[in-house]
Structures are given as C-alpha cells and as structure tokens.
mmCIF file of C-alpha atoms in Angstrom:
data_model
loop_
_atom_site.group_PDB
_atom_site.id
_atom_site.type_symbol
_atom_site.label_atom_id
_atom_site.label_comp_id
_atom_site.label_asym_id
_atom_site.label_seq_id
_atom_site.Cartn_x
_atom_site.Cartn_y
_atom_site.Cartn_z
ATOM 1 C CA UNK U 1 163.853 80.846 140.598
ATOM 2 C CA UNK U 2 161.953 84.108 141.731
ATOM 3 C CA UNK U 3 161.637 87.347 139.509
ATOM 4 C CA UNK U 4 164.050 88.977 142.089
ATOM 5 C CA UNK U 5 166.763 86.216 141.408
ATOM 6 C CA UNK U 6 165.924 86.350 137.425
ATOM 7 C CA UNK U 7 166.543 89.978 137.238
ATOM 8 C CA UNK U 8 169.950 89.790 138.884
ATOM 9 C CA UNK U 9 170.920 87.727 135.946
ATOM 10 C CA UNK U 10 169.406 90.045 133.259
ATOM 11 C CA UNK U 11 170.879 93.399 132.661
ATOM 12 C CA UNK U 12 168.773 96.535 131.974
ATOM 13 C CA UNK U 13 165.703 94.870 133.797
ATOM 14 C CA UNK U 14 164.379 95.565 137.204
ATOM 15 C CA UNK U 15 160.782 95.058 138.850
ATOM 16 C CA UNK U 16 158.288 97.802 139.687
ATOM 17 C CA UNK U 17 155.967 97.957 142.729
ATOM 18 C CA UNK U 18 153.550 95.612 141.197
ATOM 19 C CA UNK U 19 156.345 93.030 140.384
ATOM 20 C CA UNK U 20 156.189 93.644 136.614
ATOM 21 C CA UNK U 21 159.439 93.988 134.553
ATOM 22 C CA UNK U 22 160.496 97.712 133.697
ATOM 23 C CA UNK U 23 163.591 98.965 132.223
ATOM 24 C CA UNK U 24 166.731 99.649 134.494
ATOM 25 C CA UNK U 25 168.501 102.436 132.503
ATOM 26 C CA UNK U 26 169.807 105.868 134.108
ATOM 27 C CA UNK U 27 170.054 107.821 130.739
ATOM 28 C CA UNK U 28 167.732 109.388 128.542
ATOM 29 C CA UNK U 29 166.185 107.500 125.869
ATOM 30 C CA UNK U 30 163.898 108.682 122.969
ATOM 31 C CA UNK U 31 161.519 105.919 122.005
ATOM 32 C CA UNK U 32 158.559 105.013 119.635
ATOM 33 C CA UNK U 33 156.961 101.835 120.451
ATOM 34 C CA UNK U 34 156.080 100.568 116.959
ATOM 35 C CA UNK U 35 153.935 97.491 118.073
ATOM 36 C CA UNK U 36 151.280 97.995 120.775
ATOM 37 C CA UNK U 37 147.573 97.332 121.259
ATOM 38 C CA UNK U 38 144.782 98.883 123.403
ATOM 39 C CA UNK U 39 141.543 97.627 125.336
ATOM 40 C CA UNK U 40 139.291 98.827 122.568
ATOM 41 C CA UNK U 41 141.111 97.955 119.473
ATOM 42 C CA UNK U 42 140.976 94.103 119.503
ATOM 43 C CA UNK U 43 138.423 91.921 117.827
ATOM 44 C CA UNK U 44 136.518 91.206 121.254
ATOM 45 C CA UNK U 45 133.674 92.956 123.203
ATOM 46 C CA UNK U 46 135.176 96.413 123.677
ATOM 47 C CA UNK U 47 136.779 97.449 127.007
ATOM 48 C CA UNK U 48 136.884 100.950 127.846
ATOM 49 C CA UNK U 49 140.328 102.136 127.995
ATOM 50 C CA UNK U 50 139.523 104.504 130.903
ATOM 51 C CA UNK U 51 138.778 101.749 133.212
ATOM 52 C CA UNK U 52 140.701 101.944 136.297
ATOM 53 C CA UNK U 53 142.291 99.010 138.202
ATOM 54 C CA UNK U 54 142.389 96.498 135.642
ATOM 55 C CA UNK U 55 145.678 94.236 136.138
ATOM 56 C CA UNK U 56 147.806 92.725 133.226
ATOM 57 C CA UNK U 57 148.732 89.165 133.756
ATOM 58 C CA UNK U 58 150.869 88.705 130.600
ATOM 59 C CA UNK U 59 149.512 85.214 129.459
ATOM 60 C CA UNK U 60 151.980 85.078 126.760
ATOM 61 C CA UNK U 61 154.989 84.816 129.169
ATOM 62 C CA UNK U 62 156.175 81.455 130.391
ATOM 63 C CA UNK U 63 156.502 80.724 133.855
ATOM 64 C CA UNK U 64 159.690 82.448 135.614
ATOM 65 C CA UNK U 65 161.292 78.977 135.913
ATOM 66 C CA UNK U 66 160.915 78.488 132.157
ATOM 67 C CA UNK U 67 161.819 82.222 131.158
ATOM 68 C CA UNK U 68 164.746 82.428 128.463
ATOM 69 C CA UNK U 69 165.443 85.796 126.930
ATOM 70 C CA UNK U 70 168.275 84.121 124.937
ATOM 71 C CA UNK U 71 165.701 82.691 122.548
ATOM 72 C CA UNK U 72 163.793 84.657 119.873
ATOM 73 C CA UNK U 73 160.316 83.818 121.191
ATOM 74 C CA UNK U 74 159.256 83.525 124.936
ATOM 75 C CA UNK U 75 156.573 81.018 124.931
ATOM 76 C CA UNK U 76 154.487 78.656 127.285
ATOM 77 C CA UNK U 77 154.380 76.099 124.355
ATOM 78 C CA UNK U 78 156.222 72.864 125.103
ATOM 79 C CA UNK U 79 157.868 71.703 121.819
ATOM 80 C CA UNK U 80 157.360 68.000 123.180
ATOM 81 C CA UNK U 81 153.814 68.244 123.620
ATOM 82 C CA UNK U 82 151.607 66.048 121.277
ATOM 83 C CA UNK U 83 149.356 68.183 119.165
ATOM 84 C CA UNK U 84 147.166 65.620 117.420
ATOM 85 C CA UNK U 85 143.371 65.649 116.938
ATOM 86 C CA UNK U 86 140.381 68.376 117.197
ATOM 87 C CA UNK U 87 141.172 68.922 120.858
ATOM 88 C CA UNK U 88 144.596 70.224 120.166
ATOM 89 C CA UNK U 89 143.331 72.702 117.808
ATOM 90 C CA UNK U 90 140.702 73.651 120.099
ATOM 91 C CA UNK U 91 143.250 74.088 123.014
ATOM 92 C CA UNK U 92 145.489 76.170 120.853
ATOM 93 C CA UNK U 93 142.563 78.479 119.858
ATOM 94 C CA UNK U 94 141.418 78.952 123.547
ATOM 95 C CA UNK U 95 144.871 79.855 124.494
ATOM 96 C CA UNK U 96 145.040 82.628 121.755
ATOM 97 C CA UNK U 97 141.532 83.652 123.036
ATOM 98 C CA UNK U 98 142.553 83.966 126.623
ATOM 99 C CA UNK U 99 145.691 86.083 125.580
ATOM 100 C CA UNK U 100 143.505 88.470 123.617
ATOM 101 C CA UNK U 101 141.188 88.737 126.754
ATOM 102 C CA UNK U 102 144.049 89.632 129.018
ATOM 103 C CA UNK U 103 145.223 92.146 126.499
ATOM 104 C CA UNK U 104 141.627 93.851 126.453
ATOM 105 C CA UNK U 105 141.368 93.739 130.074
ATOM 106 C CA UNK U 106 144.866 95.235 130.954
ATOM 107 C CA UNK U 107 145.452 97.501 127.949
ATOM 108 C CA UNK U 108 144.069 100.505 129.719
ATOM 109 C CA UNK U 109 145.185 104.203 129.713
ATOM 110 C CA UNK U 110 146.245 103.689 133.385
ATOM 111 C CA UNK U 111 148.402 100.761 132.570
ATOM 112 C CA UNK U 112 149.676 102.216 129.364
ATOM 113 C CA UNK U 113 150.812 105.585 130.671
ATOM 114 C CA UNK U 114 152.443 103.887 133.729
ATOM 115 C CA UNK U 115 154.472 101.650 131.274
ATOM 116 C CA UNK U 116 155.483 104.530 129.118
ATOM 117 C CA UNK U 117 156.883 106.417 132.096
ATOM 118 C CA UNK U 118 158.656 103.583 133.705
ATOM 119 C CA UNK U 119 160.196 102.517 130.240
ATOM 120 C CA UNK U 120 160.899 105.897 128.814
ATOM 121 C CA UNK U 121 158.509 105.453 125.932
ATOM 122 C CA UNK U 122 157.699 108.621 124.210
ATOM 123 C CA UNK U 123 154.766 107.151 122.039
ATOM 124 C CA UNK U 124 152.984 103.957 121.207
ATOM 125 C CA UNK U 125 151.966 103.146 117.722
ATOM 126 C CA UNK U 126 148.608 101.434 118.302
ATOM 127 C CA UNK U 127 147.551 98.504 116.092
ATOM 128 C CA UNK U 128 144.091 97.493 115.720
ATOM 129 C CA UNK U 129 143.218 93.886 114.813
ATOM 130 C CA UNK U 130 140.113 93.882 112.510
ATOM 131 C CA UNK U 131 138.450 90.905 111.104
ATOM 132 C CA UNK U 132 135.967 90.381 108.238
ATOM 133 C CA UNK U 133 133.153 91.127 110.489
ATOM 134 C CA UNK U 134 134.724 94.018 112.811
ATOM 135 C CA UNK U 135 136.848 97.022 111.880
ATOM 136 C CA UNK U 136 138.341 98.415 114.876
ATOM 137 C CA UNK U 137 140.245 101.255 113.122
ATOM 138 C CA UNK U 138 138.244 104.214 114.292
ATOM 139 C CA UNK U 139 138.615 102.992 117.976
ATOM 140 C CA UNK U 140 142.362 103.508 117.474
ATOM 141 C CA UNK U 141 141.912 107.074 116.170
ATOM 142 C CA UNK U 142 139.925 107.865 119.069
ATOM 143 C CA UNK U 143 142.927 107.218 121.265
ATOM 144 C CA UNK U 144 144.943 109.648 119.135
ATOM 145 C CA UNK U 145 142.457 112.395 119.320
ATOM 146 C CA UNK U 146 142.395 112.002 123.046
ATOM 147 C CA UNK U 147 146.032 111.761 123.638
ATOM 148 C CA UNK U 148 147.969 113.058 120.553
ATOM 149 C CA UNK U 149 151.236 113.234 122.033
ATOM 150 C CA UNK U 150 151.247 109.590 123.347
ATOM 151 C CA UNK U 151 149.607 107.687 120.620
ATOM 152 C CA UNK U 152 149.814 107.196 116.997
ATOM 153 C CA UNK U 153 147.452 104.807 115.003
ATOM 154 C CA UNK U 154 147.500 102.371 112.188
ATOM 155 C CA UNK U 155 144.201 101.233 110.554
ATOM 156 C CA UNK U 156 143.476 97.576 109.925
ATOM 157 C CA UNK U 157 141.370 96.564 106.951
ATOM 158 C CA UNK U 158 140.782 92.961 106.030
ATOM 159 C CA UNK U 159 141.437 92.272 102.302
ATOM 160 C CA UNK U 160 137.886 90.507 101.945
ATOM 161 C CA UNK U 161 136.121 93.769 102.868
ATOM 162 C CA UNK U 162 134.456 94.906 99.940
ATOM 163 C CA UNK U 163 135.212 98.652 100.716
ATOM 164 C CA UNK U 164 138.960 98.020 101.321
ATOM 165 C CA UNK U 165 140.422 100.285 98.944
ATOM 166 C CA UNK U 166 138.189 103.112 99.751
ATOM 167 C CA UNK U 167 138.750 102.563 103.305
ATOM 168 C CA UNK U 168 142.391 102.934 102.910
ATOM 169 C CA UNK U 169 142.063 106.007 100.997
ATOM 170 C CA UNK U 170 139.754 107.512 103.564
ATOM 171 C CA UNK U 171 141.766 106.507 106.444
ATOM 172 C CA UNK U 172 144.821 108.017 104.930
ATOM 173 C CA UNK U 173 142.895 111.378 104.937
ATOM 174 C CA UNK U 174 141.909 110.895 108.662
ATOM 175 C CA UNK U 175 145.452 110.708 109.675
ATOM 176 C CA UNK U 176 146.193 107.109 110.045
ATOM 177 C CA UNK U 177 149.946 106.366 109.872
ATOM 178 C CA UNK U 178 149.792 102.828 108.064
ATOM 179 C CA UNK U 179 148.006 99.645 108.082
ATOM 180 C CA UNK U 180 148.256 96.563 110.468
ATOM 181 C CA UNK U 181 146.838 93.161 109.656
ATOM 182 C CA UNK U 182 147.000 89.797 111.053
ATOM 183 C CA UNK U 183 146.113 87.233 108.575
ATOM 184 C CA UNK U 184 147.141 83.590 107.728
ATOM 185 C CA UNK U 185 147.394 81.632 104.603
ATOM 186 C CA UNK U 186 144.640 79.274 105.799
ATOM 187 C CA UNK U 187 142.173 82.151 106.215
ATOM 188 C CA UNK U 188 142.892 83.295 102.553
ATOM 189 C CA UNK U 189 142.283 79.905 101.265
ATOM 190 C CA UNK U 190 144.816 79.938 98.572
ATOM 191 C CA UNK U 191 143.424 83.034 97.017
ATOM 192 C CA UNK U 192 145.876 85.569 97.598
ATOM 193 C CA UNK U 193 144.663 88.356 95.151
ATOM 194 C CA UNK U 194 142.544 90.179 97.761
ATOM 195 C CA UNK U 195 145.699 90.540 99.924
ATOM 196 C CA UNK U 196 147.895 91.614 97.226
ATOM 197 C CA UNK U 197 145.342 94.080 95.924
ATOM 198 C CA UNK U 198 145.176 95.518 99.360
ATOM 199 C CA UNK U 199 148.972 95.880 99.505
ATOM 200 C CA UNK U 200 148.827 97.650 96.188
ATOM 201 C CA UNK U 201 146.294 100.063 97.594
ATOM 202 C CA UNK U 202 148.439 100.776 100.679
ATOM 203 C CA UNK U 203 151.336 101.351 98.324
ATOM 204 C CA UNK U 204 149.424 104.004 96.230
ATOM 205 C CA UNK U 205 148.370 105.664 99.591
ATOM 206 C CA UNK U 206 152.061 105.610 100.829
ATOM 207 C CA UNK U 207 150.968 103.424 103.825
ATOM 208 C CA UNK U 208 153.477 101.380 105.581
ATOM 209 C CA UNK U 209 151.826 97.835 106.357
ATOM 210 C CA UNK U 210 152.679 95.711 109.226
ATOM 211 C CA UNK U 211 151.672 92.133 109.595
ATOM 212 C CA UNK U 212 152.323 89.506 112.123
ATOM 213 C CA UNK U 213 154.952 87.139 110.666
ATOM 214 C CA UNK U 214 156.510 83.871 111.750
ATOM 215 C CA UNK U 215 155.732 80.443 112.546
ATOM 216 C CA UNK U 216 156.483 78.412 115.732
ATOM 217 C CA UNK U 217 159.379 76.382 114.273
ATOM 218 C CA UNK U 218 160.547 74.890 117.594
ATOM 219 C CA UNK U 219 157.415 72.721 117.666
ATOM 220 C CA UNK U 220 158.310 69.134 116.244
ATOM 221 C CA UNK U 221 156.502 68.132 113.189
ATOM 222 C CA UNK U 222 156.095 64.457 114.358
ATOM 223 C CA UNK U 223 154.085 65.671 117.308
ATOM 224 C CA UNK U 224 151.351 67.505 115.344
ATOM 225 C CA UNK U 225 148.495 66.515 113.144
ATOM 226 C CA UNK U 226 148.578 67.838 109.560
ATOM 227 C CA UNK U 227 145.974 70.489 110.231
ATOM 228 C CA UNK U 228 147.832 71.519 113.340
ATOM 229 C CA UNK U 229 151.084 71.830 111.488
ATOM 230 C CA UNK U 230 149.430 73.871 108.630
ATOM 231 C CA UNK U 231 147.903 76.197 111.389
ATOM 232 C CA UNK U 232 151.175 76.760 113.063
ATOM 233 C CA UNK U 233 152.889 77.647 109.883
ATOM 234 C CA UNK U 234 150.174 79.678 108.141
ATOM 235 C CA UNK U 235 151.861 82.912 108.987
ATOM 236 C CA UNK U 236 155.364 81.767 108.122
ATOM 237 C CA UNK U 237 157.737 84.478 106.833
ATOM 238 C CA UNK U 238 158.089 82.695 103.355
ATOM 239 C CA UNK U 239 154.483 83.082 102.757
ATOM 240 C CA UNK U 240 154.657 86.862 103.013
ATOM 241 C CA UNK U 241 158.045 87.031 101.350
ATOM 242 C CA UNK U 242 156.605 85.533 98.309
ATOM 243 C CA UNK U 243 153.874 87.888 98.060
ATOM 244 C CA UNK U 244 156.276 90.987 98.171
ATOM 245 C CA UNK U 245 157.315 89.612 94.615
ATOM 246 C CA UNK U 246 153.937 91.194 93.380
ATOM 247 C CA UNK U 247 154.654 94.590 94.902
ATOM 248 C CA UNK U 248 157.278 97.363 93.966
ATOM 249 C CA UNK U 249 160.787 96.940 95.607
ATOM 250 C CA UNK U 250 160.144 100.116 97.644
ATOM 251 C CA UNK U 251 156.978 98.934 99.234
ATOM 252 C CA UNK U 252 157.023 99.562 102.842
ATOM 253 C CA UNK U 253 156.441 96.288 104.366
ATOM 254 C CA UNK U 254 157.208 95.636 108.064
ATOM 255 C CA UNK U 255 157.788 91.992 109.179
ATOM 256 C CA UNK U 256 156.099 91.997 112.680
ATOM 257 C CA UNK U 257 157.921 90.322 115.440
ATOM 258 C CA UNK U 258 160.774 89.948 112.780
ATOM 259 C CA UNK U 259 159.262 86.556 112.054
ATOM 260 C CA UNK U 260 159.661 85.250 115.447
ATOM 261 C CA UNK U 261 162.063 82.343 115.052
ATOM 262 C CA UNK U 262 162.502 83.068 111.419
ATOM 263 C CA UNK U 263 164.464 86.277 111.972
ATOM 264 C CA UNK U 264 167.204 84.963 109.530
ATOM 265 C CA UNK U 265 164.918 84.624 106.702
ATOM 266 C CA UNK U 266 163.520 88.032 107.544
ATOM 267 C CA UNK U 267 167.104 89.354 107.029
ATOM 268 C CA UNK U 268 167.149 87.542 103.529
ATOM 269 C CA UNK U 269 164.023 89.400 102.458
ATOM 270 C CA UNK U 270 165.213 92.805 103.770
ATOM 271 C CA UNK U 271 168.289 92.344 101.279
ATOM 272 C CA UNK U 272 165.951 91.480 98.574
ATOM 273 C CA UNK U 273 163.233 93.999 99.217
ATOM 274 C CA UNK U 274 164.910 97.518 100.226
ATOM 275 C CA UNK U 275 161.450 98.816 101.221
ATOM 276 C CA UNK U 276 160.881 96.438 103.832
ATOM 277 C CA UNK U 277 161.486 96.665 107.594
ATOM 278 C CA UNK U 278 161.900 94.296 110.633
ATOM 279 C CA UNK U 279 159.935 95.085 113.830
ATOM 280 C CA UNK U 280 161.677 93.580 116.720
ATOM 281 C CA UNK U 281 159.225 92.408 119.470
ATOM 282 C CA UNK U 282 159.720 88.750 120.572
ATOM 283 C CA UNK U 283 163.500 88.839 119.562
ATOM 284 C CA UNK U 284 166.645 88.091 121.655
ATOM 285 C CA UNK U 285 169.730 90.493 121.964
ATOM 286 C CA UNK U 286 171.545 87.788 119.707
ATOM 287 C CA UNK U 287 168.857 87.730 117.075
ATOM 288 C CA UNK U 288 168.783 91.527 117.054
ATOM 289 C CA UNK U 289 172.534 91.769 116.685
ATOM 290 C CA UNK U 290 172.430 89.285 113.874
ATOM 291 C CA UNK U 291 169.956 91.651 111.997
ATOM 292 C CA UNK U 292 172.197 94.546 112.558
ATOM 293 C CA UNK U 293 175.252 92.716 111.325
ATOM 294 C CA UNK U 294 173.220 91.343 108.340
ATOM 295 C CA UNK U 295 171.199 94.332 107.132
ATOM 296 C CA UNK U 296 172.225 97.132 109.172
ATOM 297 C CA UNK U 297 170.230 99.117 111.521
ATOM 298 C CA UNK U 298 168.471 101.785 109.466
ATOM 299 C CA UNK U 299 165.283 99.282 109.013
ATOM 300 C CA UNK U 300 164.841 97.822 112.262
ATOM 301 C CA UNK U 301 162.179 99.207 114.588
ATOM 302 C CA UNK U 302 161.684 98.741 118.212
ATOM 303 C CA UNK U 303 158.303 97.210 119.069
ATOM 304 C CA UNK U 304 157.160 95.471 122.319
ATOM 305 C CA UNK U 305 153.619 93.958 121.555
ATOM 306 C CA UNK U 306 152.261 95.405 124.778
ATOM 307 C CA UNK U 307 150.011 94.601 126.431
ATOM 308 C CA UNK U 308 150.737 90.933 125.210
ATOM 309 C CA UNK U 309 154.400 91.422 126.646
ATOM 310 C CA UNK U 310 155.869 94.122 128.872
ATOM 311 C CA UNK U 311 157.458 96.896 127.135
ATOM 312 C CA UNK U 312 160.769 96.332 129.179
ATOM 313 C CA UNK U 313 161.502 92.938 127.709
ATOM 314 C CA UNK U 314 162.303 93.731 123.907
ATOM 315 C CA UNK U 315 163.645 97.104 124.868
ATOM 316 C CA UNK U 316 166.153 95.506 127.163
ATOM 317 C CA UNK U 317 167.268 93.294 124.474
ATOM 318 C CA UNK U 318 167.777 96.244 122.212
ATOM 319 C CA UNK U 319 169.845 97.994 124.546
ATOM 320 C CA UNK U 320 172.019 94.941 125.027
ATOM 321 C CA UNK U 321 172.194 94.469 121.255
ATOM 322 C CA UNK U 322 173.228 98.095 120.814
ATOM 323 C CA UNK U 323 175.953 98.405 123.552
ATOM 324 C CA UNK U 324 178.774 100.636 122.429
ATOM 325 C CA UNK U 325 176.801 101.710 119.252
ATOM 326 C CA UNK U 326 174.835 104.690 120.174
ATOM 327 C CA UNK U 327 173.914 105.448 116.549
ATOM 328 C CA UNK U 328 172.208 101.868 115.917
ATOM 329 C CA UNK U 329 170.403 102.321 119.296
ATOM 330 C CA UNK U 330 169.080 105.702 118.493
ATOM 331 C CA UNK U 331 167.889 104.524 114.834
ATOM 332 C CA UNK U 332 166.183 101.513 116.331
ATOM 333 C CA UNK U 333 164.498 103.122 119.114
ATOM 334 C CA UNK U 334 163.208 106.312 117.543
ATOM 335 C CA UNK U 335 164.874 107.630 114.133
ATOM 336 C CA UNK U 336 163.833 104.784 111.815
ATOM 337 C CA UNK U 337 160.046 104.935 113.068
ATOM 338 C CA UNK U 338 160.120 108.786 112.931
ATOM 339 C CA UNK U 339 161.445 108.517 109.220
ATOM 340 C CA UNK U 340 159.118 105.614 108.201
ATOM 341 C CA UNK U 341 156.035 107.479 109.611
ATOM 342 C CA UNK U 342 157.216 111.007 108.225
ATOM 343 C CA UNK U 343 157.139 112.721 111.553
#
C-alpha cells in the first residue's frame, strides 16, 4: 500500500508536497497542541532550531504497510519478537536514541511553523526532556521569548536535582506554564519520595505536571527477559496512579499519551482524581471516544508528540471521535488547555 492509497481510507488526512501527513479539514479550528518538543529541548547535543533544510523522518511511525490508526499506539515493535538477553535491551535503547536524534534534527522552526500552518495549530506547548545531568528548561523559554504567540513552555526538573524545589518556584516566576517529566520506576530504584516531593512543590506552585505514561502491553511476556519486561512496564499507568494517592485530589496531573494502550486505566484514575487530565497523543478515534464517554470531554487535551509523530495523526483521530459533537471538539482542541494554563 502507498501513502496515497492509505489516505483514501482515512478521513481528515491528506499529504503535503513533502509526502507528510497533514490535516484535511475545510473549516476553522482553534488548537493548542499540548505535547510537542523542539530541536534544542532534548537531552542530546543541542541542534539550533533556526537550522534550515532538515527533514523529519518520523522514526516512531511504522511502515505504511503496517500502519493501523485503529489501535491506540502506532509502533514498529513486533509483539512476537523475542527480547531476551542484553542485546535486546541494547537494541531497544538504541531505537529510542535514534528516535530522539530524528526529533532533534527535524524539530526546527522551519518544520514547526509549516506544520502549524498546515494543521491549523495556533500554539505548541513545548516540553523539554531533562535528566539528572542536563536541565533543558531555559532552552524552551528561549523559544517562547522569540515567538510568544506560537509557543508556550513547560520546564523539566529531575526529582534527584538537589535544587528541584527552588527551581520550580523560580521557573514559575519566569513564566513557565507547568512541568514535564519522563521518568521510570526503574530510574527511581524504589525510592519514590523525591518524585512525590517534586509533585508537592508543583502543587504549591500551581503547576500542572505532564508525565509520559503507559507501557507496551501488546508485547508478550513470554517473549521477554525479566529485565526487559521490567523496563517495558516501568512507566505503566498504575505506577503513577498509585503515586497520586500522596497528593491532594485537585493536583493537576496530566497522563501523557493517555497511558498509550492503558487508556481504560487512565479513565479509572481520572474518575478517582478530579484534578487529573489525559493528553491524547498516540490514541485512536475509538479510544478517544471511550474516554469521552467514560469521563467527559472537559479533562481531555489534544497533543501530538511532534516531532516524534505528525501533528495531523492524533488531530485527525480527535476530529473523528468528535463528529457531531462540536462542544467536545472545541474543549479538547483548545478550551481545556486554555483553562488549565490560565490563559
């Protein structure tokens, strides 16, 4: 199957002159993309976002023959592949590194502004990915200072940073809108107090917290080693849901990617914790509709994970899920984010 043949089967998608997926929609849309990155906010050697001519490969996407937008995670990973031994972990880690490299290479102003225009995006919420050794937060703020109408920035503070609480308070004063973190249970090594303390500092600062959530549940347990299985499940929804028990019920926690394949469990936690939200990147039209039916549309946020994924993919799924429901569409694409960020 070619891309041209594929888009004939998918409503709200077309191809641009570069052969990339873009939205096919004639009406006006007001959109805040709540989950994006850029060249200079990743834990790699910084790439100047002003670079011209860099192409995005979208290494996260499978080949067009294996593309299936009816499932809540579009992945190249074969569920039947054997993943045992150190080599499997190295391969998995290298794949993640290559995805980050592609994001850094292609997440430039040129590519971002073209994608915003083609997909009717008003503004990108830029999410840095900081580590214990590297805090990329100020790079995100530089983007906002240069283009205040097209970017908003979250900071990213690692829970093991000895200045974590001080940084949160300072970042609030500097104009950051919240905090983003990608961390795993394995990285915390069974000591969750630093992360809970960081959450509490964000609560006191009235900072929403967005965290990558979800495990790759389609991979078969019998095909993995014990260590690989632990790695694949170390950002599972249940782990973060249990941590919310230590926070006030109105703590503004955003389940990034809506837990990937664990979106039903995310719905359970949204019912239990009224301050929580679900960000929809990687979700299908059916899973988005499920979340609307289960918890309503007032705490669902459109996000794309650009430049890991085209902005048009999750956007087209939101449009499908909200057909004949204009109020839900407006809330998911713009109003919920605007209220959460106090715009």
